[in-house]
Amino acid sequence: MSKKITSQTKDYSTWYTDVVVKAGLADYGPVKGTMVIKPYGFALWELVKDSFDQMIKETGHVNAYFPLFIPKSFLAKEADHIEGFAKECAVVTHTRLKSDGEKGIVVDPESKLDEEVIVRPTSETVIWSMYKKWIQSYRDLPLLINQWANVVRWEMRTRLFLRTTEFLWQEGHTAHESADEAKKETLLILELYRQLAEEYLAMPVHTGLKSESEKFAGADFTYCIEAMMKDKRALQAGTSHNLGQNFAKAFGVTFQSKDNKEEFVYATSWGVSTRLIGGVIMTHGDEKGLRLPPKIAPYQLVVVPIFKSEEDKKAITKFINPVLNELKKLNIRIHEDWRKESPGFKFNEWEMKGVPLRLEIGLRDIKEDNVTLSRRDKDQKFEIQKSKIVKQVPELLDKIQSALYKQALEFRSLNTHKTKDYEEFKEIMKNNGGFVRCGWDGDEKTEKAIKDETKATIRVIPFDENPKNISCIYSGRPAKHEVIFAKAY
Amino acid sequence: MSKKITSQTKDYSTWYTDVVVKAGLADYGPVKGTMVIKPYGFALWELVKDSFDQMIKETGHVNAYFPLFIPKSFLAKEADHIEGFAKECAVVTHTRLKSDGEKGIVVDPESKLDEEVIVRPTSETVIWSMYKKWIQSYRDLPLLINQWANVVRWEMRTRLFLRTTEFLWQEGHTAHESADEAKKETLLILELYRQLAEEYLAMPVHTGLKSESEKFAGADFTYCIEAMMKDKRALQAGTSHNLGQNFAKAFGVTFQSKDNKEEFVYATSWGVSTRLIGGVIMTHGDEKGLRLPPKIAPYQLVVVPIFKSEEDKKAITKFINPVLNELKKLNIRIHEDWRKESPGFKFNEWEMKGVPLRLEIGLRDIKEDNVTLSRRDKDQKFEIQKSKIVKQVPELLDKIQSALYKQALEFRSLNTHKTKDYEEFKEIMKNNGGFVRCGWDGDEKTEKAIKDETKATIRVIPFDENPKNISCIYSGRPAKHEVIFAKAY
C-alpha cells in the first residue's frame, strides 16, 4: 500500500482519512457506519484510557458495568432524552435466526420480543433504574460510578473516530445529596477533562458552558471542553452534565436526607470517547502524517538500525542494547525496527505513525560513539553522544510534549478573532474560518439565525467570558454572554 | 439489607446468588438475562483482566477493537458456526423510534434495515472479513490480535456471571502461515489460561481437548481448562480453538507463502470471560461468603479500627499510618473502614466480601504495640507486633494464595473417582457427584447415551490421559481415551 497521503492544505478531509487508514489507526467495518480500531490506534486509546482511569480513581470514582440493552420504555421516561436519541437508536426486535432452505438464513419470526430492546446510545436510563434499587438514604451517597463501554448511535455519515455508529467511551454517572455537590462534581470532571486534553493530548481547550440549544438531552447544564482543529473547525472533546433531578424524577429515585426528609437525588453524567483520537490527529498532524504527544504515544522512541549483514546487526545490538535497557527501566516505550526494508522506507513509516523520537544507528555511529536522533515535532536531526542518550531522551520527550502544546496554542490564538461586526464574522466563517469570540444576546433565535446564515454555532460560553459593555454580534443588543462561535465537527 | 446468606450445603444454587448479590458483586439488569457488574465485582474483574492482558502482551499479542454489529449473512458463511449460534442471536432490525400520540414510543417502521444486523455472539466472522483485507503475504503473518469486548447470546435461564445474555470477555483471533504454528498458538494460550486460573485465581484446572460434540462451532479442535466447583460440578473456564482453515475458507483469506504459493491462512481463537468470577466464587466461597485469592482481591487487607471518640481515631491513625504507608509502597491494596458501624458488623461484611486479611486495631493494641490479624482462608486470628507487620503481611498474602489453591486441589482430588464400573459411575452422578476419570471408546453415541442417562458429559480429554489397557465405562470396548466426566455448568 502506498504511504502517500493527500495534502492537508489541499483537502483536509481526505488528508484526515488517509492518515487514519495509512498510519494503521482504524479501518471501516462491514456494517455501514462501523469502525475497526486497529492495534496501533487501540494502543493509543489504551494510553488515553489508562491516563483518565487513573485520574478518576484518584478522585474517588469506581468502575462498574451496566447492560448494553435498555427496555424501549426506559428511554421515553425523560422527555428531552428520548427527543434527543430517538432518531438514531439501534432496535433489537428478535432473538433467533433460522435456516430457510432457499434464501439461506432468516430471522425467526417466532422469536419476536414482546418489548423491543434498545442498544444503549448512553446509559442514564438503565443506570438510574438501578440506582433506584441501590439508593435509600444519604448514607448511600454519593455514588461515583464510571463505566468504559461501547455505545451506539446510528449514523448515516461516517467519519472514523469522529462520527461512527458504534464508539467506545467512558460514561460517569454520579448521584448526590445536594445540587451544590452535583455542580461541584460536574466541574471537577470538567477540570480532569481539561487536564487530560491539555497535559496528555497536548490539545488546548476552552472550558465553559454550552448554550441551551447545544446542551445534552436531559441535562440542566452541559459543560464542555472545546478544541480547535487544524482546519480551524471546533471539536467538542468532552462534556460534563449537571442533570439536576431530572433522571431521579423520571425513575423515582429518592433518598432519606440527613434531616429525615424524602428528597430526589441529584445527578451528573460525563463522557469522553474515542473521538479524542480524532482530536489528537487533527490538532497535531502534518503533511507527513501523525505527530503524537509522547505521553500517549504507543512508541515514544523508534530505533532504526542501519545494517547490511548479520555481523552489522550484532555490532549494533551490542552497542545500543545497554542504552535501550536503561531507557526501558525509565519506562520509555521503545520499538526496534529490524525489518529488511530500507531506512528511508522506515523513516517515512514512523513519521506517518507520529513517533515522537527516532534513533538512527549505523556502523559509522559506533565508531564515533554517537547516534542520530530526530524529533518528529520539528524537522530536527542531530547527533548525540552515546553516554548522553539515557539522560536526554526523557528530557527531549518532555520538550516535545510541551512544544506540541505550544504550537497548537499558537495556532488557536492566530485563528481566534475578536470582532463586533457581523459582516466581518460572516466573512471569517465564509473564508478562513476559525473561532470568533464575540457578544451574544442570549436569545436562541439569534443563535439559530447565525447558524442558518453561517453554519457557525456557539461552541462554548467560556468561563473567562467578559460580557460587560459588549453588544450582540447579530442583534446589537447588550450581550448576555461573551461566547465562542465556530463551525464544528 | 440483611447479610445472612443461605447455607452452602443446604442449597448451593441459592447460596451462590446470595453471595453474588450480598457481597456486592453483581445485580440483575432490567432486560431479562442481563447483569450489572457492581463496583466491587468489577474491581475483581479488572484485576483478572489486567493480569491476563499483561500475559498476552508479553507473548507478543496486541489489542484492537472490532464492531459490535455483524451483517446477518456473515454468520452463515461457516456452516457449523451458524448452527451453533443461530438460536441465541440478538437481531437489530430498525434504527429509529418515533412518538405515537397514544401508545408513547414505537419503533419507526420506515427505519427498517435492508439487511438485519446481528449483535456479535463472538467475532470470528467480522474479524475474518477484515483479515481478508489485511492479509496478502506471509509478511503480514502472524497476526496476533485480541479484543476485550461485550458479546451477546440470548439466554432464557440466567445465572449471574455464569450464564447471562450479555457478558464481558476477551477474544483472541490469530492468523498463521502453517497448521503447526496455529497449533502451537492454541497450546500457548491454553497454558496462559492454566496459569491465570491456577496462579491468580487459585483454581486448579485440568487441561486438554474437548470431544467432538463439545467443541466450538467452527473449530477443528477445542482445548479447554476445566475446574471443579464446590458442588462438585465442572466449570468450563476457558477455551482455545484451533480453527484450521475453516474461517479462511469461509471468507476467502489467502496469502502468498514464502515459496510463492497461494494458501489459505490458519486460524485460532480463544476466550475467557466474566464467568471466571463465577469460578472464583464457587471454588473458594464458604458459609461466610466469598474468599478471594490475594492476587485478584480488590482489597488484600482491610483495616478495622476499633474506636469511640475522635481522640481514639487520632491515636489509632498515628499508630498505624506509618505501617500502612509502608505496605502501600509494596503495592498492597488496603481499605480502611472508618465507618460508624460496630466492629462485628464490619467483620461480617468483609468476611462476606472475602478480603484475605483483616487488621484490627484498638487502644489496647497501641499500649501493647500490637495489632490483631485474621486470615479469611482459615478462621485464624493472632496478634502480631507492630514492627513485624510490614514484613509479615506480604508473606501472609502469599501463604493465603497457596493455601486456597491447595484446599481446592485437595477438594478436587477427594471428589475425583476412578472407576471401571458403569453402575458405580451412575451412582456417583446420582448421589454425590464429582469427576469420574474413566475409559471412553471414542464413540459419540456412547457419549450421548451417558449424557441421557446421567446428565454427565465429557468435560475434557486430559493431556495426562493414559488410555492403554483400559476399557470404555459404557460399552466395555477398548478405550480410545481416558476422559473426565462430570455434570457441568
PDB file of C-alpha atoms in Angstrom, chain A residues 163-390:
ATOM      1  CA  ARG A 163     -18.758  10.007  13.869  1.00  0.00           C
ATOM      2  CA  THR A 164     -19.395   6.284  13.829  1.00  0.00           C
ATOM      3  CA  THR A 165     -22.430   4.175  14.597  1.00  0.00           C
ATOM      4  CA  GLU A 166     -20.612   2.481  17.455  1.00  0.00           C
ATOM      5  CA  PHE A 167     -17.921   4.138  19.526  1.00  0.00           C
ATOM      6  CA  LEU A 168     -16.023   3.497  22.722  1.00  0.00           C
ATOM      7  CA  TRP A 169     -16.181   5.895  25.638  1.00  0.00           C
ATOM      8  CA  GLN A 170     -16.313   6.290  29.354  1.00  0.00           C
ATOM      9  CA  GLU A 171     -19.511   7.494  30.908  1.00  0.00           C
ATOM     10  CA  GLY A 172     -19.572   8.626  34.513  1.00  0.00           C
ATOM     11  CA  HIS A 173     -22.895   8.633  36.356  1.00  0.00           C
ATOM     12  CA  THR A 174     -22.914  10.092  39.820  1.00  0.00           C
ATOM     13  CA  ALA A 175     -25.628  10.563  42.423  1.00  0.00           C
ATOM     14  CA  HIS A 176     -25.556  13.236  45.123  1.00  0.00           C
ATOM     15  CA  GLU A 177     -27.416  14.632  48.104  1.00  0.00           C
ATOM     16  CA  SER A 178     -27.439  18.234  47.008  1.00  0.00           C
ATOM     17  CA  ALA A 179     -27.495  20.474  43.963  1.00  0.00           C
ATOM     18  CA  ASP A 180     -24.291  22.051  45.125  1.00  0.00           C
ATOM     19  CA  GLU A 181     -22.465  18.743  45.363  1.00  0.00           C
ATOM     20  CA  ALA A 182     -23.630  17.752  41.881  1.00  0.00           C
ATOM     21  CA  LYS A 183     -22.403  21.046  40.497  1.00  0.00           C
ATOM     22  CA  LYS A 184     -19.002  20.569  42.141  1.00  0.00           C
ATOM     23  CA  GLU A 185     -18.735  17.087  40.646  1.00  0.00           C
ATOM     24  CA  THR A 186     -19.595  18.366  37.172  1.00  0.00           C
ATOM     25  CA  LEU A 187     -16.875  20.977  37.441  1.00  0.00           C
ATOM     26  CA  LEU A 188     -14.310  18.603  38.953  1.00  0.00           C
ATOM     27  CA  ILE A 189     -14.729  16.281  35.980  1.00  0.00           C
ATOM     28  CA  LEU A 190     -14.520  19.154  33.531  1.00  0.00           C
ATOM     29  CA  GLU A 191     -11.207  20.087  35.097  1.00  0.00           C
ATOM     30  CA  LEU A 192      -9.982  16.481  34.721  1.00  0.00           C
ATOM     31  CA  TYR A 193     -11.034  16.600  31.071  1.00  0.00           C
ATOM     32  CA  ARG A 194      -9.074  19.811  30.632  1.00  0.00           C
ATOM     33  CA  GLN A 195      -6.010  18.170  32.180  1.00  0.00           C
ATOM     34  CA  LEU A 196      -6.389  15.098  30.001  1.00  0.00           C
ATOM     35  CA  ALA A 197      -6.716  17.218  26.853  1.00  0.00           C
ATOM     36  CA  GLU A 198      -4.015  19.761  27.591  1.00  0.00           C
ATOM     37  CA  GLU A 199      -1.453  17.792  29.594  1.00  0.00           C
ATOM     38  CA  TYR A 200      -1.692  14.394  27.891  1.00  0.00           C
ATOM     39  CA  LEU A 201      -3.097  15.072  24.415  1.00  0.00           C
ATOM     40  CA  ALA A 202      -1.292  18.458  24.195  1.00  0.00           C
ATOM     41  CA  MET A 203      -4.576  19.802  22.882  1.00  0.00           C
ATOM     42  CA  PRO A 204      -5.529  23.261  24.203  1.00  0.00           C
ATOM     43  CA  VAL A 205      -9.202  23.569  25.114  1.00  0.00           C
ATOM     44  CA  HIS A 206     -11.670  26.205  26.133  1.00  0.00           C
ATOM     45  CA  THR A 207     -13.740  25.247  29.151  1.00  0.00           C
ATOM     46  CA  GLY A 208     -17.198  26.553  29.836  1.00  0.00           C
ATOM     47  CA  LEU A 209     -20.925  26.118  29.414  1.00  0.00           C
ATOM     48  CA  LYS A 210     -22.958  25.040  26.407  1.00  0.00           C
ATOM     49  CA  SER A 211     -25.917  27.161  25.325  1.00  0.00           C
ATOM     50  CA  GLU A 212     -29.410  25.752  25.872  1.00  0.00           C
ATOM     51  CA  SER A 213     -29.722  24.553  22.303  1.00  0.00           C
ATOM     52  CA  GLU A 214     -26.401  22.703  22.386  1.00  0.00           C
ATOM     53  CA  LYS A 215     -26.753  21.022  25.772  1.00  0.00           C
ATOM     54  CA  PHE A 216     -27.276  17.293  26.421  1.00  0.00           C
ATOM     55  CA  ALA A 217     -30.785  15.891  26.043  1.00  0.00           C
ATOM     56  CA  GLY A 218     -31.873  15.633  29.660  1.00  0.00           C
ATOM     57  CA  ALA A 219     -29.380  17.962  31.353  1.00  0.00           C
ATOM     58  CA  ASP A 220     -29.906  21.222  33.209  1.00  0.00           C
ATOM     59  CA  PHE A 221     -26.422  22.380  32.265  1.00  0.00           C
ATOM     60  CA  THR A 222     -23.765  20.965  29.998  1.00  0.00           C
ATOM     61  CA  TYR A 223     -20.138  21.970  30.432  1.00  0.00           C
ATOM     62  CA  CYS A 224     -17.604  21.130  27.787  1.00  0.00           C
ATOM     63  CA  ILE A 225     -14.049  21.235  26.601  1.00  0.00           C
ATOM     64  CA  GLU A 226     -13.789  22.589  23.103  1.00  0.00           C
ATOM     65  CA  ALA A 227     -10.698  22.423  20.905  1.00  0.00           C
ATOM     66  CA  MET A 228      -9.608  23.896  17.584  1.00  0.00           C
ATOM     67  CA  MET A 229      -8.558  21.526  14.838  1.00  0.00           C
ATOM     68  CA  LYS A 230      -6.028  22.406  12.163  1.00  0.00           C
ATOM     69  CA  ASP A 231      -8.749  23.201   9.643  1.00  0.00           C
ATOM     70  CA  LYS A 232      -9.922  25.764  12.232  1.00  0.00           C
ATOM     71  CA  ARG A 233     -13.110  23.928  12.987  1.00  0.00           C
ATOM     72  CA  ALA A 234     -14.107  23.213  16.560  1.00  0.00           C
ATOM     73  CA  LEU A 235     -14.181  19.769  18.134  1.00  0.00           C
ATOM     74  CA  GLN A 236     -16.329  19.111  21.187  1.00  0.00           C
ATOM     75  CA  ALA A 237     -13.911  16.851  23.000  1.00  0.00           C
ATOM     76  CA  GLY A 238     -15.688  16.105  26.267  1.00  0.00           C
ATOM     77  CA  THR A 239     -18.890  17.024  28.081  1.00  0.00           C
ATOM     78  CA  SER A 240     -19.876  17.072  31.743  1.00  0.00           C
ATOM     79  CA  HIS A 241     -23.582  17.357  32.502  1.00  0.00           C
ATOM     80  CA  ASN A 242     -25.365  18.596  35.567  1.00  0.00           C
ATOM     81  CA  LEU A 243     -28.590  16.600  35.299  1.00  0.00           C
ATOM     82  CA  GLY A 244     -30.234  18.164  38.323  1.00  0.00           C
ATOM     83  CA  GLN A 245     -33.091  15.949  39.488  1.00  0.00           C
ATOM     84  CA  ASN A 246     -34.370  15.122  36.004  1.00  0.00           C
ATOM     85  CA  PHE A 247     -33.433  11.447  35.923  1.00  0.00           C
ATOM     86  CA  ALA A 248     -34.170  10.956  39.619  1.00  0.00           C
ATOM     87  CA  LYS A 249     -37.684  12.211  38.947  1.00  0.00           C
ATOM     88  CA  ALA A 250     -38.068  10.160  35.762  1.00  0.00           C
ATOM     89  CA  PHE A 251     -37.110   6.978  37.651  1.00  0.00           C
ATOM     90  CA  GLY A 252     -38.458   7.888  41.084  1.00  0.00           C
ATOM     91  CA  VAL A 253     -35.110   7.831  42.861  1.00  0.00           C
ATOM     92  CA  THR A 254     -35.444   9.434  46.263  1.00  0.00           C
ATOM     93  CA  PHE A 255     -33.370   9.265  49.427  1.00  0.00           C
ATOM     94  CA  GLN A 256     -33.861   9.928  53.076  1.00  0.00           C
ATOM     95  CA  SER A 257     -31.834  13.035  53.853  1.00  0.00           C
ATOM     96  CA  LYS A 258     -29.836  13.742  56.998  1.00  0.00           C
ATOM     97  CA  ASP A 259     -32.746  15.736  58.368  1.00  0.00           C
ATOM     98  CA  ASN A 260     -35.077  12.854  57.608  1.00  0.00           C
ATOM     99  CA  LYS A 261     -36.814  14.153  54.529  1.00  0.00           C
ATOM    100  CA  GLU A 262     -37.591  12.236  51.347  1.00  0.00           C
ATOM    101  CA  GLU A 263     -35.816  14.023  48.504  1.00  0.00           C
ATOM    102  CA  PHE A 264     -34.976  13.380  44.876  1.00  0.00           C
ATOM    103  CA  VAL A 265     -31.344  12.573  44.194  1.00  0.00           C
ATOM    104  CA  TYR A 266     -29.130  14.962  42.202  1.00  0.00           C
ATOM    105  CA  ALA A 267     -27.232  13.603  39.226  1.00  0.00           C
ATOM    106  CA  THR A 268     -24.342  14.213  36.906  1.00  0.00           C
ATOM    107  CA  SER A 269     -23.085  12.396  33.853  1.00  0.00           C
ATOM    108  CA  TRP A 270     -19.990  12.952  31.756  1.00  0.00           C
ATOM    109  CA  GLY A 271     -18.111  11.359  28.912  1.00  0.00           C
ATOM    110  CA  VAL A 272     -15.139  11.371  26.625  1.00  0.00           C
ATOM    111  CA  SER A 273     -14.816   8.985  23.725  1.00  0.00           C
ATOM    112  CA  THR A 274     -12.550   7.624  21.007  1.00  0.00           C
ATOM    113  CA  ARG A 275     -13.357  10.948  19.333  1.00  0.00           C
ATOM    114  CA  LEU A 276     -10.372  12.229  21.342  1.00  0.00           C
ATOM    115  CA  ILE A 277      -8.164  10.243  18.973  1.00  0.00           C
ATOM    116  CA  GLY A 278      -9.633  12.249  16.114  1.00  0.00           C
ATOM    117  CA  GLY A 279      -8.773  15.365  18.108  1.00  0.00           C
ATOM    118  CA  VAL A 280      -5.154  14.306  18.500  1.00  0.00           C
ATOM    119  CA  ILE A 281      -4.831  13.614  14.784  1.00  0.00           C
ATOM    120  CA  MET A 282      -6.350  16.947  13.768  1.00  0.00           C
ATOM    121  CA  THR A 283      -4.544  19.020  16.395  1.00  0.00           C
ATOM    122  CA  HIS A 284      -1.018  17.817  15.627  1.00  0.00           C
ATOM    123  CA  GLY A 285      -0.981  16.029  12.257  1.00  0.00           C
ATOM    124  CA  ASP A 286       1.020  17.461   9.388  1.00  0.00           C
ATOM    125  CA  GLU A 287       1.871  16.700   5.774  1.00  0.00           C
ATOM    126  CA  LYS A 288       3.897  13.675   6.828  1.00  0.00           C
ATOM    127  CA  GLY A 289       1.119  12.172   8.908  1.00  0.00           C
ATOM    128  CA  LEU A 290       0.565  11.863  12.636  1.00  0.00           C
ATOM    129  CA  ARG A 291       2.517  13.645  15.326  1.00  0.00           C
ATOM    130  CA  LEU A 292       1.822  12.046  18.677  1.00  0.00           C
ATOM    131  CA  PRO A 293       2.355  13.670  22.059  1.00  0.00           C
ATOM    132  CA  PRO A 294       4.890  11.494  23.929  1.00  0.00           C
ATOM    133  CA  LYS A 295       2.620  10.877  26.918  1.00  0.00           C
ATOM    134  CA  ILE A 296       0.126   8.959  24.781  1.00  0.00           C
ATOM    135  CA  ALA A 297       2.385   7.662  22.006  1.00  0.00           C
ATOM    136  CA  PRO A 298       2.388   3.839  21.831  1.00  0.00           C
ATOM    137  CA  TYR A 299       6.071   4.094  20.924  1.00  0.00           C
ATOM    138  CA  GLN A 300       7.914   7.135  22.214  1.00  0.00           C
ATOM    139  CA  LEU A 301      11.181   6.192  20.578  1.00  0.00           C
ATOM    140  CA  VAL A 302      11.676   4.134  17.472  1.00  0.00           C
ATOM    141  CA  VAL A 303      15.096   2.653  16.830  1.00  0.00           C
ATOM    142  CA  VAL A 304      16.069   2.321  13.177  1.00  0.00           C
ATOM    143  CA  PRO A 305      19.292   0.352  12.868  1.00  0.00           C
ATOM    144  CA  ILE A 306      21.152   0.753   9.582  1.00  0.00           C
ATOM    145  CA  PHE A 307      22.709  -2.582   8.725  1.00  0.00           C
ATOM    146  CA  LYS A 308      23.515  -4.953   5.924  1.00  0.00           C
ATOM    147  CA  SER A 309      24.961  -8.121   7.354  1.00  0.00           C
ATOM    148  CA  GLU A 310      24.258 -10.260  10.383  1.00  0.00           C
ATOM    149  CA  GLU A 311      27.592  -9.028  11.671  1.00  0.00           C
ATOM    150  CA  ASP A 312      26.411  -5.418  11.458  1.00  0.00           C
ATOM    151  CA  LYS A 313      23.301  -6.384  13.409  1.00  0.00           C
ATOM    152  CA  LYS A 314      25.400  -7.922  16.153  1.00  0.00           C
ATOM    153  CA  ALA A 315      27.660  -4.901  16.416  1.00  0.00           C
ATOM    154  CA  ILE A 316      24.725  -2.524  16.566  1.00  0.00           C
ATOM    155  CA  THR A 317      22.897  -4.626  19.129  1.00  0.00           C
ATOM    156  CA  LYS A 318      25.945  -4.825  21.322  1.00  0.00           C
ATOM    157  CA  PHE A 319      26.452  -1.078  21.095  1.00  0.00           C
ATOM    158  CA  ILE A 320      22.885   0.052  21.669  1.00  0.00           C
ATOM    159  CA  ASN A 321      21.268  -2.581  23.894  1.00  0.00           C
ATOM    160  CA  PRO A 322      22.694  -1.364  27.196  1.00  0.00           C
ATOM    161  CA  VAL A 323      21.331   2.101  26.435  1.00  0.00           C
ATOM    162  CA  LEU A 324      17.901   0.781  25.463  1.00  0.00           C
ATOM    163  CA  ASN A 325      17.755  -1.308  28.603  1.00  0.00           C
ATOM    164  CA  GLU A 326      18.422   1.765  30.708  1.00  0.00           C
ATOM    165  CA  LEU A 327      15.690   3.641  28.868  1.00  0.00           C
ATOM    166  CA  LYS A 328      13.251   0.774  29.372  1.00  0.00           C
ATOM    167  CA  LYS A 329      13.921   0.958  33.094  1.00  0.00           C
ATOM    168  CA  LEU A 330      12.701   4.535  32.884  1.00  0.00           C
ATOM    169  CA  ASN A 331       9.503   3.202  31.262  1.00  0.00           C
ATOM    170  CA  ILE A 332      10.286   4.721  27.892  1.00  0.00           C
ATOM    171  CA  ARG A 333       8.200   2.890  25.276  1.00  0.00           C
ATOM    172  CA  ILE A 334      10.625   1.713  22.606  1.00  0.00           C
ATOM    173  CA  HIS A 335      10.192  -0.074  19.310  1.00  0.00           C
ATOM    174  CA  GLU A 336      13.151  -1.517  17.425  1.00  0.00           C
ATOM    175  CA  ASP A 337      12.600  -1.867  13.700  1.00  0.00           C
ATOM    176  CA  TRP A 338      14.856  -4.657  12.452  1.00  0.00           C
ATOM    177  CA  ARG A 339      12.892  -5.305   9.267  1.00  0.00           C
ATOM    178  CA  LYS A 340      14.718  -5.615   5.983  1.00  0.00           C
ATOM    179  CA  GLU A 341      13.092  -2.557   4.405  1.00  0.00           C
ATOM    180  CA  SER A 342      15.289   0.435   3.578  1.00  0.00           C
ATOM    181  CA  PRO A 343      15.968   3.126   6.201  1.00  0.00           C
ATOM    182  CA  GLY A 344      14.106   5.664   4.039  1.00  0.00           C
ATOM    183  CA  PHE A 345      11.013   3.465   3.948  1.00  0.00           C
ATOM    184  CA  LYS A 346      11.138   3.070   7.698  1.00  0.00           C
ATOM    185  CA  PHE A 347      11.660   6.784   8.322  1.00  0.00           C
ATOM    186  CA  ASN A 348       8.559   7.576   6.287  1.00  0.00           C
ATOM    187  CA  GLU A 349       6.516   4.926   8.027  1.00  0.00           C
ATOM    188  CA  TRP A 350       7.406   6.056  11.537  1.00  0.00           C
ATOM    189  CA  GLU A 351       6.893   9.667  10.607  1.00  0.00           C
ATOM    190  CA  MET A 352       3.463   8.726   9.297  1.00  0.00           C
ATOM    191  CA  LYS A 353       2.790   6.941  12.567  1.00  0.00           C
ATOM    192  CA  GLY A 354       3.879  10.018  14.511  1.00  0.00           C
ATOM    193  CA  VAL A 355       6.513   8.502  16.789  1.00  0.00           C
ATOM    194  CA  PRO A 356       7.982  11.477  18.714  1.00  0.00           C
ATOM    195  CA  LEU A 357      11.645  10.454  18.593  1.00  0.00           C
ATOM    196  CA  ARG A 358      13.659   8.390  16.138  1.00  0.00           C
ATOM    197  CA  LEU A 359      17.070   6.980  16.870  1.00  0.00           C
ATOM    198  CA  GLU A 360      19.211   6.004  13.902  1.00  0.00           C
ATOM    199  CA  ILE A 361      22.242   3.869  14.470  1.00  0.00           C
ATOM    200  CA  GLY A 362      24.741   2.514  11.969  1.00  0.00           C
ATOM    201  CA  LEU A 363      28.330   1.316  11.911  1.00  0.00           C
ATOM    202  CA  ARG A 364      29.764   4.789  11.436  1.00  0.00           C
ATOM    203  CA  ASP A 365      27.948   5.939  14.577  1.00  0.00           C
ATOM    204  CA  ILE A 366      29.502   3.132  16.569  1.00  0.00           C
ATOM    205  CA  LYS A 367      32.965   4.301  15.547  1.00  0.00           C
ATOM    206  CA  GLU A 368      32.147   7.807  16.639  1.00  0.00           C
ATOM    207  CA  ASP A 369      30.339   6.660  19.781  1.00  0.00           C
ATOM    208  CA  ASN A 370      27.293   8.577  18.550  1.00  0.00           C
ATOM    209  CA  VAL A 371      23.731   8.076  17.471  1.00  0.00           C
ATOM    210  CA  THR A 372      21.421  10.311  15.433  1.00  0.00           C
ATOM    211  CA  LEU A 373      18.150  11.473  16.967  1.00  0.00           C
ATOM    212  CA  SER A 374      15.254  13.046  15.056  1.00  0.00           C
ATOM    213  CA  ARG A 375      12.390  14.958  16.573  1.00  0.00           C
ATOM    214  CA  ARG A 376       9.037  14.454  14.861  1.00  0.00           C
ATOM    215  CA  ASP A 377       7.576  17.698  16.168  1.00  0.00           C
ATOM    216  CA  LYS A 378      10.024  19.703  14.098  1.00  0.00           C
ATOM    217  CA  ASP A 379      12.282  18.552  11.294  1.00  0.00           C
ATOM    218  CA  GLN A 380      15.311  18.422  13.513  1.00  0.00           C
ATOM    219  CA  LYS A 381      18.016  15.806  13.319  1.00  0.00           C
ATOM    220  CA  PHE A 382      21.160  15.834  15.451  1.00  0.00           C
ATOM    221  CA  GLU A 383      23.908  13.592  16.680  1.00  0.00           C
ATOM    222  CA  ILE A 384      24.349  12.895  20.325  1.00  0.00           C
ATOM    223  CA  GLN A 385      26.981  11.048  22.277  1.00  0.00           C
ATOM    224  CA  LYS A 386      26.057   7.597  23.412  1.00  0.00           C
ATOM    225  CA  SER A 387      26.708   8.455  27.035  1.00  0.00           C
ATOM    226  CA  LYS A 388      24.117  11.235  26.926  1.00  0.00           C
ATOM    227  CA  ILE A 389      21.194   9.296  25.443  1.00  0.00           C
ATOM    228  CA  VAL A 390      19.733   7.981  28.675  1.00  0.00           C
TER     229      VAL A 390
END
